Coordinates of C-alpha atoms and ligand atoms in Angstrom, one line a residue:
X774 CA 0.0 0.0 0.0
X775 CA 1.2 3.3 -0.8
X776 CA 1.6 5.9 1.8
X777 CA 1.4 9.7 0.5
X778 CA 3.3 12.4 2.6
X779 CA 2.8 16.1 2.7
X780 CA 5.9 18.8 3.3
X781 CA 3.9 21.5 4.4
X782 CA 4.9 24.9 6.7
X783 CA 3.4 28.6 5.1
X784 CA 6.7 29.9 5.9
X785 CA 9.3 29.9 3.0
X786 CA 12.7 29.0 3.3
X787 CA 12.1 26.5 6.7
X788 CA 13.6 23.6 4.5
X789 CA 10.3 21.9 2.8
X790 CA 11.8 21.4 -0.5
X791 CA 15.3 19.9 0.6
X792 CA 13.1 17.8 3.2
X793 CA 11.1 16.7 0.4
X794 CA 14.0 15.8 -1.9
X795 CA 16.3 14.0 0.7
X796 CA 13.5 12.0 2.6
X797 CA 12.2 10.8 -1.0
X798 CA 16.1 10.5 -2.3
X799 CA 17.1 8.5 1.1
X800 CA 13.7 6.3 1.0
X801 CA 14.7 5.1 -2.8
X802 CA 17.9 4.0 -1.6
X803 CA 16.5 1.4 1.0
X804 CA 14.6 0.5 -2.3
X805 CA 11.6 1.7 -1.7
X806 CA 9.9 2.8 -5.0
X807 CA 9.3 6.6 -4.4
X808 CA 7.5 9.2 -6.4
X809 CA 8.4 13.1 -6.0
X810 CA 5.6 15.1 -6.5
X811 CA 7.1 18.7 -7.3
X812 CA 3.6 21.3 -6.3
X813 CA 5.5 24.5 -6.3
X814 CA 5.5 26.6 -9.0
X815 CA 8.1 27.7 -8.3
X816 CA 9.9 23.9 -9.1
X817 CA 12.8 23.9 -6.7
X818 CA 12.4 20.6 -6.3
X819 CA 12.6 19.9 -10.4
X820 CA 15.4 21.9 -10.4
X821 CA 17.7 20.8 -7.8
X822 CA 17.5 17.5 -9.4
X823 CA 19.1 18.8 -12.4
X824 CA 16.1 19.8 -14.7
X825 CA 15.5 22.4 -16.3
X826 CA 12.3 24.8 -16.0
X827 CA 13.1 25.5 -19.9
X828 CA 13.1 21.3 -20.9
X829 CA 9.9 20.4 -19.4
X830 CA 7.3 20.3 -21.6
X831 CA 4.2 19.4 -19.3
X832 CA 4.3 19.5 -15.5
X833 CA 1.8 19.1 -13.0
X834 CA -0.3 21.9 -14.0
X835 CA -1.3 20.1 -17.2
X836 CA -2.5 16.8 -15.3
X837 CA -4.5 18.9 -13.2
X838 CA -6.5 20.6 -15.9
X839 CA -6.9 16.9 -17.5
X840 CA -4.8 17.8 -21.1
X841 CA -2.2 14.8 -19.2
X842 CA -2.4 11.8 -17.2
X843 CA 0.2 11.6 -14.3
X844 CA 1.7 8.6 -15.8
X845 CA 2.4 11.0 -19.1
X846 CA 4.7 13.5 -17.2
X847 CA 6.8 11.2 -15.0
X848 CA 10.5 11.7 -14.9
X849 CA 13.4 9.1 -14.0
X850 CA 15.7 10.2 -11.5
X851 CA 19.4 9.5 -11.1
X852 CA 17.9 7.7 -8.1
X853 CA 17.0 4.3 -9.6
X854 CA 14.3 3.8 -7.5
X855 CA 12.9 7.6 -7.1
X856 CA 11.1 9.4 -10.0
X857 CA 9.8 12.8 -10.6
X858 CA 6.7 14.8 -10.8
X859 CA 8.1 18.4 -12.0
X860 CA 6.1 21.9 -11.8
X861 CA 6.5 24.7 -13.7
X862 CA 5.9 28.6 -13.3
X863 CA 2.0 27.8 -15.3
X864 CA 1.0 25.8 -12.1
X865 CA 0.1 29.4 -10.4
X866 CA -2.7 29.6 -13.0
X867 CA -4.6 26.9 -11.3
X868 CA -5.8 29.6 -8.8
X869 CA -7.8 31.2 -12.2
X870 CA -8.9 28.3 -14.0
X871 CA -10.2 26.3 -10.6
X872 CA -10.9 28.6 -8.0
X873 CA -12.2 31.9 -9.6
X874 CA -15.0 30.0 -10.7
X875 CA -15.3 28.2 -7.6
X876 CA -15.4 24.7 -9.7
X877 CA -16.9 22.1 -7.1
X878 CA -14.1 19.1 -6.0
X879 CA -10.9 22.1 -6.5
X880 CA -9.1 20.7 -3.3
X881 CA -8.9 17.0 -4.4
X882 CA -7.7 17.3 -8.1
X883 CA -4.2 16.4 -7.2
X884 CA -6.3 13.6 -5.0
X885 CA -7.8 12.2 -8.1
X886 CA -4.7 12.7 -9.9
X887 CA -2.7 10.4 -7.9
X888 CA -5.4 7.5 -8.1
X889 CA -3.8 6.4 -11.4
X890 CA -0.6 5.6 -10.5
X891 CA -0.8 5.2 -6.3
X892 CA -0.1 1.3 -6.5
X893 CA 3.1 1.7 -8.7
X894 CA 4.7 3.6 -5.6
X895 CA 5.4 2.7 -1.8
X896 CA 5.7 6.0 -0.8
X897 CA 4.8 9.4 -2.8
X898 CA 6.5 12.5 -1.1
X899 CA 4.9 16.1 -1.8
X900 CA 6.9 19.5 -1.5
X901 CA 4.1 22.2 -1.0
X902 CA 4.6 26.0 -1.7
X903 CA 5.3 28.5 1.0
X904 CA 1.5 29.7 1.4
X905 CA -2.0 27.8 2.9
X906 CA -3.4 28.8 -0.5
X907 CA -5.5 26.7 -2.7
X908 CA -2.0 24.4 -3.9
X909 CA -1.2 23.5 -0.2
X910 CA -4.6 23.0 0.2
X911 CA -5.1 20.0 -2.4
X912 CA -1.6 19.0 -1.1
X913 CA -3.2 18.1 2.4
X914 CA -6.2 17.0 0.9
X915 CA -4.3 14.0 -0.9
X916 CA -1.9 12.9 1.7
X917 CA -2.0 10.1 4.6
X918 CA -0.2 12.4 6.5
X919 CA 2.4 15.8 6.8
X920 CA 5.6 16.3 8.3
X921 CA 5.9 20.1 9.2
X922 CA 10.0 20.9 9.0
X923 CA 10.6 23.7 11.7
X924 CA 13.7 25.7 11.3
X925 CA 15.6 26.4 14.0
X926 CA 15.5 30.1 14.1
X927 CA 13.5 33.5 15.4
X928 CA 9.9 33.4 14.9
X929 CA 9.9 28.8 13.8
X930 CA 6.7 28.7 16.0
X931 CA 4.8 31.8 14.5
X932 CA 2.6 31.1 12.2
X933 CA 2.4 27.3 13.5
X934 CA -1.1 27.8 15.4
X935 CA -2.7 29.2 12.1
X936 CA -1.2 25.7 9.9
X937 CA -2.8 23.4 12.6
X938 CA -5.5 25.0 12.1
X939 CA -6.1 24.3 8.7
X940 CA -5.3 20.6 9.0
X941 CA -7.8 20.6 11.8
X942 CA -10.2 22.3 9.3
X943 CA -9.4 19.8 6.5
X944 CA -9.4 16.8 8.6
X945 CA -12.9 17.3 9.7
X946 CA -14.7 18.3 6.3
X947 CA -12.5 16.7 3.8
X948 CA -9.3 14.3 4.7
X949 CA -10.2 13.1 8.0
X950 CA -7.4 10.1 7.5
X951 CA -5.2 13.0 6.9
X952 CA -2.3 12.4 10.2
X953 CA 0.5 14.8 11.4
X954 CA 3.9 12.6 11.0
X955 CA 5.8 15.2 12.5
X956 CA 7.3 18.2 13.0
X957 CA 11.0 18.1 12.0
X958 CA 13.7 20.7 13.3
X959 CA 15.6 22.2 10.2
X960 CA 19.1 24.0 10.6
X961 CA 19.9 23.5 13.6
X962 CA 23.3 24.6 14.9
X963 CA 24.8 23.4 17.9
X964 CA 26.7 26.2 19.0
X965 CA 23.7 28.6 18.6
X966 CA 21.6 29.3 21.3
X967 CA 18.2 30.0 19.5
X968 CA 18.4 26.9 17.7
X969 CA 18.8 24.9 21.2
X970 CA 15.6 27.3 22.6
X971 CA 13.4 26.5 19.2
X972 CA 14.1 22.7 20.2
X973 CA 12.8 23.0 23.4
X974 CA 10.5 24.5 22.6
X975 CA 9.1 21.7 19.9
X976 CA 9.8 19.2 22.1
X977 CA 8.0 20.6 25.3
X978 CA 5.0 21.1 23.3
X979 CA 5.4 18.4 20.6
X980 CA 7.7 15.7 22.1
X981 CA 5.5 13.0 20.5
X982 CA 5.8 14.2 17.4
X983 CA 9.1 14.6 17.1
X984 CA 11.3 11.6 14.6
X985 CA 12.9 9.5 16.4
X986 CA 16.5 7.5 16.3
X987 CA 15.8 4.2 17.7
X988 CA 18.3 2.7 19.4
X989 CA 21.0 5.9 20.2
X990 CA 20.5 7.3 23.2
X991 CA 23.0 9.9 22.7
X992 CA 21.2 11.3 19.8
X993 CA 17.2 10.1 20.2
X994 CA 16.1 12.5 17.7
X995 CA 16.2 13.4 14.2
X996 CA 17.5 16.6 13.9
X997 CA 18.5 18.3 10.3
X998 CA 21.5 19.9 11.3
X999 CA 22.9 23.3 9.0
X1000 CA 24.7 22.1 6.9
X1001 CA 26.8 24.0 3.5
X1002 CA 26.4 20.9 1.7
X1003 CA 22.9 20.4 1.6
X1004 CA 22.3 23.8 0.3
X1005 CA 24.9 22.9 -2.3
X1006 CA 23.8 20.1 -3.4
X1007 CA 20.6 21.6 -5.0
X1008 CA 23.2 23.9 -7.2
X1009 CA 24.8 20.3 -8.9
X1010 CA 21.4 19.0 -9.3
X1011 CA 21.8 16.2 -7.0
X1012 CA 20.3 14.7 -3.9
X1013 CA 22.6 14.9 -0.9
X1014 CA 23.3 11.0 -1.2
X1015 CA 25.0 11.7 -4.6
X1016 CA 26.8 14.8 -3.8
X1017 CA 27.8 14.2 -0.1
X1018 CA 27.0 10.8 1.2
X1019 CA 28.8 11.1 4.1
X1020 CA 27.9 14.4 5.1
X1021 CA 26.2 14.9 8.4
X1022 CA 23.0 16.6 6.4
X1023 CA 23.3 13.2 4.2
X1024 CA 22.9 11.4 7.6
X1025 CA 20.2 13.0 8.9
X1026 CA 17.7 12.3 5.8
X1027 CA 18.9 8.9 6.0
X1028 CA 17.9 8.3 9.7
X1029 CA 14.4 10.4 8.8
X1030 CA 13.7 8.0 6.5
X1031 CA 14.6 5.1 8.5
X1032 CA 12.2 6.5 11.5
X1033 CA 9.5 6.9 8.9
X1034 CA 10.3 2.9 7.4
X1035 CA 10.1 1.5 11.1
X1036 CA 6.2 3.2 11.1
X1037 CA 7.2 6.8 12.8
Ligands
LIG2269 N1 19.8 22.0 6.7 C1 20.1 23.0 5.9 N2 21.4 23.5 6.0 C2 21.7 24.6 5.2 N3 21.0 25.1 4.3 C3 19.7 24.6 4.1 C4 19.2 23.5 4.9 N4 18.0 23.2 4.5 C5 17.7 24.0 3.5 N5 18.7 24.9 3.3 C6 18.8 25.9 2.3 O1 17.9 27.0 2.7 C7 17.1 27.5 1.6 C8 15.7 27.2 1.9 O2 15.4 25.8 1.9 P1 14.2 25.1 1.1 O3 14.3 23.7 1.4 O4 14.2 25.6 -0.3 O5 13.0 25.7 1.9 P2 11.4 25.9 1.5 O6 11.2 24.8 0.5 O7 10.7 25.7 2.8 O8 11.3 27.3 1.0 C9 17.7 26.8 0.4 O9 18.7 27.6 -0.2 C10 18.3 25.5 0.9 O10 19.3 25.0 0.1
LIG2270 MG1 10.3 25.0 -1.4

């Protein structure tokens, strides 16, 4: 059965898109078939693979306003077992086509979308744009369940109350299966005080929520540290596996994905 997963948080630049990218890239490597769902226009997630806005011919937009199937706009990955639903730039012009005319069933055409090609997949990872707008919205409405990256700095809790909120809203009129997987701490620094307060914060008000590493007591949870090389690794068009294996960011997605395969 597949199992559909949300990156959601309003706030841009609170590492949804390299969450999105490196749980789906570290996922395919324990050969799990994976499918990337790219549902920002603004494709960071296409690009930091290594595609271009200018070579994609039909993205997600065009499934969504039924001139493609899904299975017509899938890309292969440099990941063997991970492939790729881009965006492009057209996909803000949903908002006009759908939602000026208020067309009944707008926040589950991404739902219906993904019906086709669900069983082909073990997991299907979304990366959602940096707004609670009608994308994010359809986002939620499709998914099992969200994991809601926090970064570790000034203000990661504002703006929190008003996102649980919606899933609240969503789960009791339109997803009610839809689950919070967690709330994941994103450039964290060790030597930096805020960071430590914005994790105890989350873990005074969310401990259960919180991804877990089974099995080391000196670390117990998953923690994406800051790291230079996982915001180079977008630049070569690369996961973090295949630019910096090794790398403490690498590690990190790696032992995300390994909370989420033993059922986090
Ligand atoms: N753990 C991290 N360490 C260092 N830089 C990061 C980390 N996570 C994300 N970044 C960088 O921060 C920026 C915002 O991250 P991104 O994942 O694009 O956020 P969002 O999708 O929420 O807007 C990007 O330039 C990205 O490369
Ligand atoms: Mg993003």
């Amino acid at each position: 059965m597949s199992e559909i997963i949300a990156v959601a948080n309003q706030k841009g630049g609170v590492g949804k898109t390299t969450t999105a990218v490196n749980l789906a890239a570290s996922l395919a490597l324990a050969e799990k078939n994976v499918l990337l769902i790219d549902f920002d226009p603004q494709s960071n997630a296409t690009t930091s693979l290594g595609f271009r806005r200018s070579d994609i011919e039909f993205d997600i937009y065009h499934v969504l306003v039924g001139s493609k199937k899904l299975s017509q706009i899938i890309q292969e990955t440099e990941m063997p077992y991970m492939h790729l639903v881009p965006s492009n730039i057209g996909l803000v012009g949903l908002e006009k086509e759908f939602y000026d005319k208020r067309t009944s069933g707008r926040e589950l055409l991404l739902k219906k979308a993904i019906e086709e090609i669900k069983h082909l997949y073990d997991f299907i990872i979304i990366d959602s744009p940096p707004a609670l707008g009608p994308l994010t919205i359809n986002a939620l409405s499709a998914s099992d369940s969200v994991i809601i990256p926090i970064q570790c700095e000034f203000f990661a809790l504002e703006g929190l109350a008003q996102l649980l909120s919606t899933i609240k809203l969503l789960q009791d009129n339109i997803n009610p299966h839809l689950k919070i997987k967690g709330f994941l701490p994103t450039m964290y620094s060790s030597q930096n005080n805020l960071s430590k307060q914005v994790f105890a914060d989350l873990s005074q008000h969310f401990n259960a929520k919180l991804f877990k590493n089974s099995g080391d007591k000196e670390n117990p949870y998953v923690i994406i540290p800051r790291s230079v090389k996982l915001a180079e690794s977008p630049s070569f068009g690369k996961p973090i596996l295949l630019y910096d294996v090794k790398s403490n960011g690498s590690i990190a997605y790696q032992n995300l994905a390994q909370s989420i395969l033993c059922g986090a």
